[in-house]
Amino acid sequence: MVAPTIIGLVVLNLWPFVQTLYASFCEHEGFGHYKFIGLQNYVDMFGNAEFWKATWNTIYFCILTVPVGIALALLIAMLLNAHVKFKGGFRTIFFLPLVCAPAAVAMVWRWIFNGEYGILNQILGTKIQWITDPKTAVLAVAIVSVWSSVGYDAVLLLAGLQNIPKSLYEANSIDGAGKIQQFFTITLPMVSPTLFSVLIMRLMASMKIYDLIYMMADETNPALTDMQSLMYLFYRSSFVAGDRGYGSAIVIWTVGLILIVTLVQFQGQKKWVTYDI
């Protein structure tokens, strides 16, 4: 019964990863031919300042998006779980960014962030070059990422909130607990397994960020080097420069980072995720 799943996993995931791992130790000679060069790609990668800048950009992007995105998603989920009118409409509105085409989302936000005519500068009364200024380029992409993903995360957390028995809140109210105390003693522990799943998915997605950067910044953007992520550097190395061996080394490094972060999260979740109350 599980054979099709196992075959799909091996063909679509495991075998391409093995090929990428092998390619990271090779020089690409074109037309699918590779020459084994040992650790040279990794030596070049670790000695490249652009690689370390891309690594920091990826980490910085995660710092900007993951905590803020999850906090907003939890807040929205709690508001949607409350007794408010037009609840179904609000859920649709918050989920809408996920079903919009990423290219359309990026184009709209490029106009919003436009330094000359953008509505954001008009509201703030500033002339900030949001996408072309190295100081704000990553922040601009992070804002779009949070806006795009917060609805999906909120729906997942809303499902977790709706599984909390109402009797727990009623009993806690009888004991004199307020809303804030109920949040920390009931809501947060009960929703923590869902929160942990959302955290894992959001962190992985943030570390693989590529599409938003590609669509919001072109090759002529002066801030491109200051905002490119590891996956964007992989794209430029493999498909623009044609150095697929070097690009494969970047992918292996990224997979290693995700693996380390995931293992740390699974170790840390023992201290704050509550599976039995």
mmCIF file of C-alpha atoms in Angstrom:
data_model
loop_
_atom_site.group_PDB
_atom_site.id
_atom_site.type_symbol
_atom_site.label_atom_id
_atom_site.label_comp_id
_atom_site.label_asym_id
_atom_site.label_seq_id
_atom_site.Cartn_x
_atom_site.Cartn_y
_atom_site.Cartn_z
ATOM 1 C CA MET A 1 0.000 0.000 0.000
ATOM 2 C CA VAL A 2 2.867 2.391 0.706
ATOM 3 C CA ALA A 3 4.959 1.292 -2.294
ATOM 4 C CA PRO A 4 3.790 4.153 -4.604
ATOM 5 C CA THR A 5 4.635 6.694 -1.916
ATOM 6 C CA ILE A 6 8.061 5.163 -1.309
ATOM 7 C CA ILE A 7 8.789 5.020 -5.065
ATOM 8 C CA GLY A 8 7.705 8.643 -5.478
ATOM 9 C CA LEU A 9 9.859 9.689 -2.511
ATOM 10 C CA VAL A 10 12.923 7.915 -3.924
ATOM 11 C CA VAL A 11 12.459 9.105 -7.532
ATOM 12 C CA LEU A 12 11.401 12.697 -6.825
ATOM 13 C CA ASN A 13 13.315 13.496 -3.635
ATOM 14 C CA LEU A 14 16.040 11.042 -2.615
ATOM 15 C CA TRP A 15 17.657 10.411 -6.017
ATOM 16 C CA PRO A 16 17.800 14.121 -7.007
ATOM 17 C CA PHE A 17 19.394 14.869 -3.632
ATOM 18 C CA VAL A 18 22.048 12.164 -4.213
ATOM 19 C CA GLN A 19 22.728 13.636 -7.669
ATOM 20 C CA THR A 20 23.023 17.139 -6.189
ATOM 21 C CA LEU A 21 25.381 15.860 -3.503
ATOM 22 C CA TYR A 22 27.583 14.247 -6.151
ATOM 23 C CA ALA A 23 27.459 17.348 -8.373
ATOM 24 C CA SER A 24 28.677 19.470 -5.457
ATOM 25 C CA PHE A 25 32.018 17.639 -5.697
ATOM 26 C CA CYS A 26 32.253 18.086 -9.464
ATOM 27 C CA GLU A 27 32.852 20.692 -12.122
ATOM 28 C CA HIS A 28 30.062 20.921 -14.680
ATOM 29 C CA GLU A 29 31.419 20.492 -18.192
ATOM 30 C CA GLY A 30 28.127 20.876 -20.011
ATOM 31 C CA PHE A 31 25.530 18.505 -21.479
ATOM 32 C CA GLY A 32 25.254 16.482 -18.271
ATOM 33 C CA HIS A 33 28.989 15.756 -17.966
ATOM 34 C CA TYR A 34 30.715 16.303 -14.652
ATOM 35 C CA LYS A 35 34.379 16.136 -13.623
ATOM 36 C CA PHE A 36 35.168 15.140 -10.040
ATOM 37 C CA ILE A 37 37.204 17.891 -8.293
ATOM 38 C CA GLY A 38 36.783 16.904 -4.642
ATOM 39 C CA LEU A 39 36.141 19.709 -2.161
ATOM 40 C CA GLN A 40 37.135 22.561 -4.489
ATOM 41 C CA ASN A 41 33.563 23.897 -4.808
ATOM 42 C CA TYR A 42 33.244 24.028 -1.021
ATOM 43 C CA VAL A 43 36.663 25.710 -0.684
ATOM 44 C CA ASP A 44 35.621 28.345 -3.235
ATOM 45 C CA MET A 45 32.223 28.753 -1.562
ATOM 46 C CA PHE A 46 33.546 29.264 1.975
ATOM 47 C CA GLY A 47 36.135 31.732 0.651
ATOM 48 C CA ASN A 48 33.547 33.801 -1.197
ATOM 49 C CA ALA A 49 32.280 36.926 0.600
ATOM 50 C CA GLU A 50 29.142 36.914 -1.568
ATOM 51 C CA PHE A 51 28.240 33.467 -0.203
ATOM 52 C CA TRP A 52 28.545 34.603 3.420
ATOM 53 C CA LYS A 53 26.480 37.697 2.620
ATOM 54 C CA ALA A 54 23.765 35.460 1.131
ATOM 55 C CA THR A 55 23.895 33.229 4.222
ATOM 56 C CA TRP A 56 23.436 36.240 6.508
ATOM 57 C CA ASN A 57 20.638 37.581 4.295
ATOM 58 C CA THR A 58 18.826 34.234 4.621
ATOM 59 C CA ILE A 59 19.208 34.209 8.408
ATOM 60 C CA TYR A 60 18.225 37.894 8.636
ATOM 61 C CA PHE A 61 15.142 37.205 6.514
ATOM 62 C CA CYS A 62 14.130 34.374 8.884
ATOM 63 C CA ILE A 63 14.587 36.672 11.899
ATOM 64 C CA LEU A 64 12.370 39.304 10.276
ATOM 65 C CA THR A 65 9.597 37.031 9.059
ATOM 66 C CA VAL A 66 9.189 34.007 11.338
ATOM 67 C CA PRO A 67 8.546 35.610 14.786
ATOM 68 C CA VAL A 68 6.431 38.473 13.408
ATOM 69 C CA GLY A 69 4.516 36.222 11.005
ATOM 70 C CA ILE A 70 3.637 33.625 13.634
ATOM 71 C CA ALA A 71 2.659 36.253 16.223
ATOM 72 C CA LEU A 72 0.362 37.976 13.717
ATOM 73 C CA ALA A 73 -1.076 34.643 12.575
ATOM 74 C CA LEU A 74 -1.873 33.656 16.176
ATOM 75 C CA LEU A 75 -3.480 37.051 16.829
ATOM 76 C CA ILE A 76 -5.610 36.788 13.684
ATOM 77 C CA ALA A 77 -6.572 33.197 14.497
ATOM 78 C CA MET A 78 -7.741 34.243 17.971
ATOM 79 C CA LEU A 79 -9.784 37.112 16.514
ATOM 80 C CA LEU A 80 -11.345 34.789 13.941
ATOM 81 C CA ASN A 81 -12.132 32.302 16.706
ATOM 82 C CA ALA A 82 -14.006 34.945 18.695
ATOM 83 C CA HIS A 83 -17.712 35.682 18.373
ATOM 84 C CA VAL A 84 -17.627 38.332 15.637
ATOM 85 C CA LYS A 85 -19.967 39.089 12.754
ATOM 86 C CA PHE A 86 -18.962 38.316 9.170
ATOM 87 C CA LYS A 87 -16.505 35.702 10.487
ATOM 88 C CA GLY A 88 -16.543 33.690 7.238
ATOM 89 C CA GLY A 89 -15.818 36.807 5.200
ATOM 90 C CA PHE A 90 -12.827 37.730 7.357
ATOM 91 C CA ARG A 91 -11.420 34.195 7.014
ATOM 92 C CA THR A 92 -11.699 34.454 3.221
ATOM 93 C CA ILE A 93 -10.011 37.867 3.180
ATOM 94 C CA PHE A 94 -7.062 36.704 5.255
ATOM 95 C CA PHE A 95 -6.687 33.520 3.173
ATOM 96 C CA LEU A 96 -6.928 35.418 -0.137
ATOM 97 C CA PRO A 97 -3.173 36.276 -0.494
ATOM 98 C CA LEU A 98 -2.344 32.566 -0.590
ATOM 99 C CA VAL A 99 -4.469 31.917 -3.685
ATOM 100 C CA CYS A 100 -3.144 34.953 -5.557
ATOM 101 C CA ALA A 101 -0.395 34.356 -8.108
ATOM 102 C CA PRO A 102 3.002 35.213 -6.574
ATOM 103 C CA ALA A 103 3.935 37.219 -9.677
ATOM 104 C CA ALA A 104 0.804 39.371 -9.315
ATOM 105 C CA VAL A 105 1.477 39.867 -5.603
ATOM 106 C CA ALA A 106 5.058 40.920 -6.319
ATOM 107 C CA MET A 107 4.002 43.378 -9.035
ATOM 108 C CA VAL A 108 1.436 45.033 -6.759
ATOM 109 C CA TRP A 109 3.946 45.363 -3.928
ATOM 110 C CA ARG A 110 6.593 46.755 -6.308
ATOM 111 C CA TRP A 111 4.216 49.613 -7.041
ATOM 112 C CA ILE A 112 3.454 50.068 -3.357
ATOM 113 C CA PHE A 113 7.213 50.252 -2.610
ATOM 114 C CA ASN A 114 8.008 52.452 -5.612
ATOM 115 C CA GLY A 115 10.344 55.216 -4.462
ATOM 116 C CA GLU A 116 8.773 57.933 -6.607
ATOM 117 C CA TYR A 117 5.071 57.104 -6.920
ATOM 118 C CA GLY A 118 4.513 54.357 -4.326
ATOM 119 C CA ILE A 119 1.537 54.676 -2.019
ATOM 120 C CA LEU A 120 3.657 53.770 1.012
ATOM 121 C CA ASN A 121 5.925 56.780 0.550
ATOM 122 C CA GLN A 122 2.878 58.943 -0.155
ATOM 123 C CA ILE A 123 1.334 57.906 3.178
ATOM 124 C CA LEU A 124 4.574 58.259 5.139
ATOM 125 C CA GLY A 125 5.630 61.462 3.350
ATOM 126 C CA THR A 126 9.065 60.008 2.579
ATOM 127 C CA LYS A 127 11.211 59.244 -0.472
ATOM 128 C CA ILE A 128 12.601 55.882 0.637
ATOM 129 C CA GLN A 129 13.842 53.626 -2.159
ATOM 130 C CA TRP A 130 12.458 50.520 -0.491
ATOM 131 C CA ILE A 131 13.594 47.912 -3.021
ATOM 132 C CA THR A 132 16.793 49.501 -4.343
ATOM 133 C CA ASP A 133 18.251 50.697 -1.027
ATOM 134 C CA PRO A 134 20.452 47.962 0.561
ATOM 135 C CA LYS A 135 19.239 49.045 4.037
ATOM 136 C CA THR A 136 15.552 48.411 3.296
ATOM 137 C CA ALA A 137 15.555 45.851 0.469
ATOM 138 C CA VAL A 138 15.414 42.746 2.702
ATOM 139 C CA LEU A 139 12.832 44.429 4.951
ATOM 140 C CA ALA A 140 10.604 45.126 1.933
ATOM 141 C CA VAL A 141 10.724 41.486 0.821
ATOM 142 C CA ALA A 142 10.081 40.370 4.409
ATOM 143 C CA ILE A 143 6.931 42.518 4.607
ATOM 144 C CA VAL A 144 5.571 40.932 1.431
ATOM 145 C CA SER A 145 6.432 37.447 2.691
ATOM 146 C CA VAL A 146 4.624 37.984 6.002
ATOM 147 C CA TRP A 147 1.596 39.457 4.210
ATOM 148 C CA SER A 148 1.465 36.460 1.846
ATOM 149 C CA SER A 149 1.784 33.728 4.457
ATOM 150 C CA VAL A 150 0.018 35.059 7.536
ATOM 151 C CA GLY A 151 -3.448 33.994 6.331
ATOM 152 C CA TYR A 152 -2.449 30.384 5.738
ATOM 153 C CA ASP A 153 -0.719 30.149 9.112
ATOM 154 C CA ALA A 154 -3.760 31.731 10.787
ATOM 155 C CA VAL A 155 -6.071 29.087 9.289
ATOM 156 C CA LEU A 156 -3.850 26.305 10.638
ATOM 157 C CA LEU A 157 -3.729 27.899 14.088
ATOM 158 C CA LEU A 158 -7.471 28.499 13.972
ATOM 159 C CA ALA A 159 -7.988 24.749 13.543
ATOM 160 C CA GLY A 160 -5.849 24.215 16.660
ATOM 161 C CA LEU A 161 -7.804 26.804 18.646
ATOM 162 C CA GLN A 162 -11.144 25.254 17.729
ATOM 163 C CA ASN A 163 -10.041 21.923 19.215
ATOM 164 C CA ILE A 164 -9.710 23.470 22.687
ATOM 165 C CA PRO A 165 -12.727 22.428 24.810
ATOM 166 C CA LYS A 166 -14.855 25.416 25.878
ATOM 167 C CA SER A 167 -15.341 23.770 29.267
ATOM 168 C CA LEU A 168 -11.711 24.570 30.136
ATOM 169 C CA TYR A 169 -12.348 28.306 29.754
ATOM 170 C CA GLU A 170 -15.631 28.069 31.697
ATOM 171 C CA ALA A 171 -13.971 26.257 34.602
ATOM 172 C CA ASN A 172 -11.075 28.713 34.558
ATOM 173 C CA SER A 173 -13.490 31.681 34.602
ATOM 174 C CA ILE A 174 -15.258 30.265 37.647
ATOM 175 C CA ASP A 175 -11.872 30.213 39.378
ATOM 176 C CA GLY A 176 -11.552 33.941 38.644
ATOM 177 C CA ALA A 177 -8.998 33.815 35.819
ATOM 178 C CA GLY A 178 -8.925 36.714 33.354
ATOM 179 C CA LYS A 179 -8.411 36.629 29.601
ATOM 180 C CA ILE A 180 -4.641 37.106 29.788
ATOM 181 C CA GLN A 181 -4.260 34.335 32.356
ATOM 182 C CA GLN A 182 -6.454 32.052 30.241
ATOM 183 C CA PHE A 183 -4.232 32.738 27.236
ATOM 184 C CA PHE A 184 -1.079 31.609 29.043
ATOM 185 C CA THR A 185 -2.603 28.726 31.012
ATOM 186 C CA ILE A 186 -5.026 27.272 28.428
ATOM 187 C CA THR A 187 -4.753 28.716 24.925
ATOM 188 C CA LEU A 188 -0.980 28.722 24.477
ATOM 189 C CA PRO A 189 -0.329 25.224 25.930
ATOM 190 C CA MET A 190 -3.253 23.680 24.019
ATOM 191 C CA VAL A 191 -2.334 25.252 20.689
ATOM 192 C CA SER A 192 1.418 24.679 21.110
ATOM 193 C CA PRO A 193 1.539 21.468 18.962
ATOM 194 C CA THR A 194 -0.037 23.354 16.035
ATOM 195 C CA LEU A 195 2.191 26.339 16.744
ATOM 196 C CA PHE A 196 5.242 24.084 16.581
ATOM 197 C CA SER A 197 4.166 22.654 13.199
ATOM 198 C CA VAL A 198 3.618 26.157 11.817
ATOM 199 C CA LEU A 199 7.021 27.229 13.167
ATOM 200 C CA ILE A 200 8.764 24.326 11.415
ATOM 201 C CA MET A 201 7.036 25.000 8.080
ATOM 202 C CA ARG A 202 7.523 28.773 8.210
ATOM 203 C CA LEU A 203 11.210 28.510 9.080
ATOM 204 C CA MET A 204 11.856 26.036 6.252
ATOM 205 C CA ALA A 205 9.956 28.225 3.780
ATOM 206 C CA SER A 206 11.865 31.331 4.890
ATOM 207 C CA MET A 207 15.245 29.620 4.517
ATOM 208 C CA LYS A 208 14.297 28.624 0.957
ATOM 209 C CA ILE A 209 13.114 32.110 -0.050
ATOM 210 C CA TYR A 210 13.761 32.742 -3.730
ATOM 211 C CA ASP A 211 10.634 33.584 -5.736
ATOM 212 C CA LEU A 212 9.806 36.913 -4.068
ATOM 213 C CA ILE A 213 13.378 38.184 -4.463
ATOM 214 C CA TYR A 214 13.430 37.083 -8.100
ATOM 215 C CA MET A 215 10.169 38.876 -8.872
ATOM 216 C CA MET A 216 10.792 42.044 -6.847
ATOM 217 C CA ALA A 217 14.418 42.678 -7.854
ATOM 218 C CA ASP A 218 15.908 42.328 -11.314
ATOM 219 C CA GLU A 219 19.563 41.996 -12.263
ATOM 220 C CA THR A 220 19.929 45.795 -12.572
ATOM 221 C CA ASN A 221 18.860 46.387 -8.957
ATOM 222 C CA PRO A 222 21.852 47.961 -7.132
ATOM 223 C CA ALA A 223 20.761 46.262 -3.884
ATOM 224 C CA LEU A 224 20.593 42.770 -5.375
ATOM 225 C CA THR A 225 23.820 41.548 -3.733
ATOM 226 C CA ASP A 226 22.661 42.920 -0.391
ATOM 227 C CA MET A 227 19.288 41.157 -0.559
ATOM 228 C CA GLN A 228 19.940 37.865 -2.363
ATOM 229 C CA SER A 229 19.345 34.688 -0.359
ATOM 230 C CA LEU A 230 21.167 31.383 -0.601
ATOM 231 C CA MET A 231 18.577 30.033 -3.043
ATOM 232 C CA TYR A 232 18.866 33.134 -5.196
ATOM 233 C CA LEU A 233 22.662 32.771 -5.201
ATOM 234 C CA PHE A 234 22.179 29.124 -6.198
ATOM 235 C CA TYR A 235 20.003 30.240 -9.123
ATOM 236 C CA ARG A 236 22.558 32.787 -10.320
ATOM 237 C CA SER A 237 25.463 30.355 -9.949
ATOM 238 C CA SER A 238 23.749 27.398 -11.611
ATOM 239 C CA PHE A 239 21.576 28.928 -14.322
ATOM 240 C CA VAL A 240 23.114 32.352 -15.019
ATOM 241 C CA ALA A 241 26.834 31.620 -14.550
ATOM 242 C CA GLY A 242 26.418 27.930 -15.531
ATOM 243 C CA ASP A 243 28.520 26.667 -12.600
ATOM 244 C CA ARG A 244 26.187 23.903 -11.411
ATOM 245 C CA GLY A 245 28.815 22.217 -9.260
ATOM 246 C CA TYR A 246 29.221 25.398 -7.196
ATOM 247 C CA GLY A 247 25.438 25.861 -7.141
ATOM 248 C CA SER A 248 24.998 22.293 -5.870
ATOM 249 C CA ALA A 249 27.432 23.038 -3.028
ATOM 250 C CA ILE A 250 25.228 25.991 -2.031
ATOM 251 C CA VAL A 251 22.172 23.705 -1.997
ATOM 252 C CA ILE A 252 23.932 21.155 0.227
ATOM 253 C CA TRP A 253 24.945 23.977 2.600
ATOM 254 C CA THR A 254 21.335 25.194 2.715
ATOM 255 C CA VAL A 255 20.012 21.690 3.385
ATOM 256 C CA GLY A 256 22.567 21.361 6.183
ATOM 257 C CA LEU A 257 21.411 24.649 7.741
ATOM 258 C CA ILE A 258 17.759 23.581 7.584
ATOM 259 C CA LEU A 259 18.643 20.207 9.117
ATOM 260 C CA ILE A 260 20.520 21.831 12.013
ATOM 261 C CA VAL A 261 17.751 24.342 12.698
ATOM 262 C CA THR A 262 15.095 21.612 12.547
ATOM 263 C CA LEU A 263 17.002 19.374 14.953
ATOM 264 C CA VAL A 264 17.414 22.297 17.371
ATOM 265 C CA GLN A 265 13.698 22.991 17.144
ATOM 266 C CA PHE A 266 12.796 19.368 17.861
ATOM 267 C CA GLN A 267 15.076 19.395 20.897
ATOM 268 C CA GLY A 268 13.733 22.742 22.096
ATOM 269 C CA GLN A 269 10.065 21.813 21.634
ATOM 270 C CA LYS A 270 10.292 19.418 24.591
ATOM 271 C CA LYS A 271 10.407 22.472 26.868
ATOM 272 C CA TRP A 272 7.398 24.375 25.525
ATOM 273 C CA VAL A 273 5.137 22.110 23.449
ATOM 274 C CA THR A 274 2.406 20.433 25.489
ATOM 275 C CA TYR A 275 0.882 17.275 24.030
ATOM 276 C CA ASP A 276 -1.031 16.143 27.124
ATOM 277 C CA ILE A 277 -2.872 18.364 29.584
#
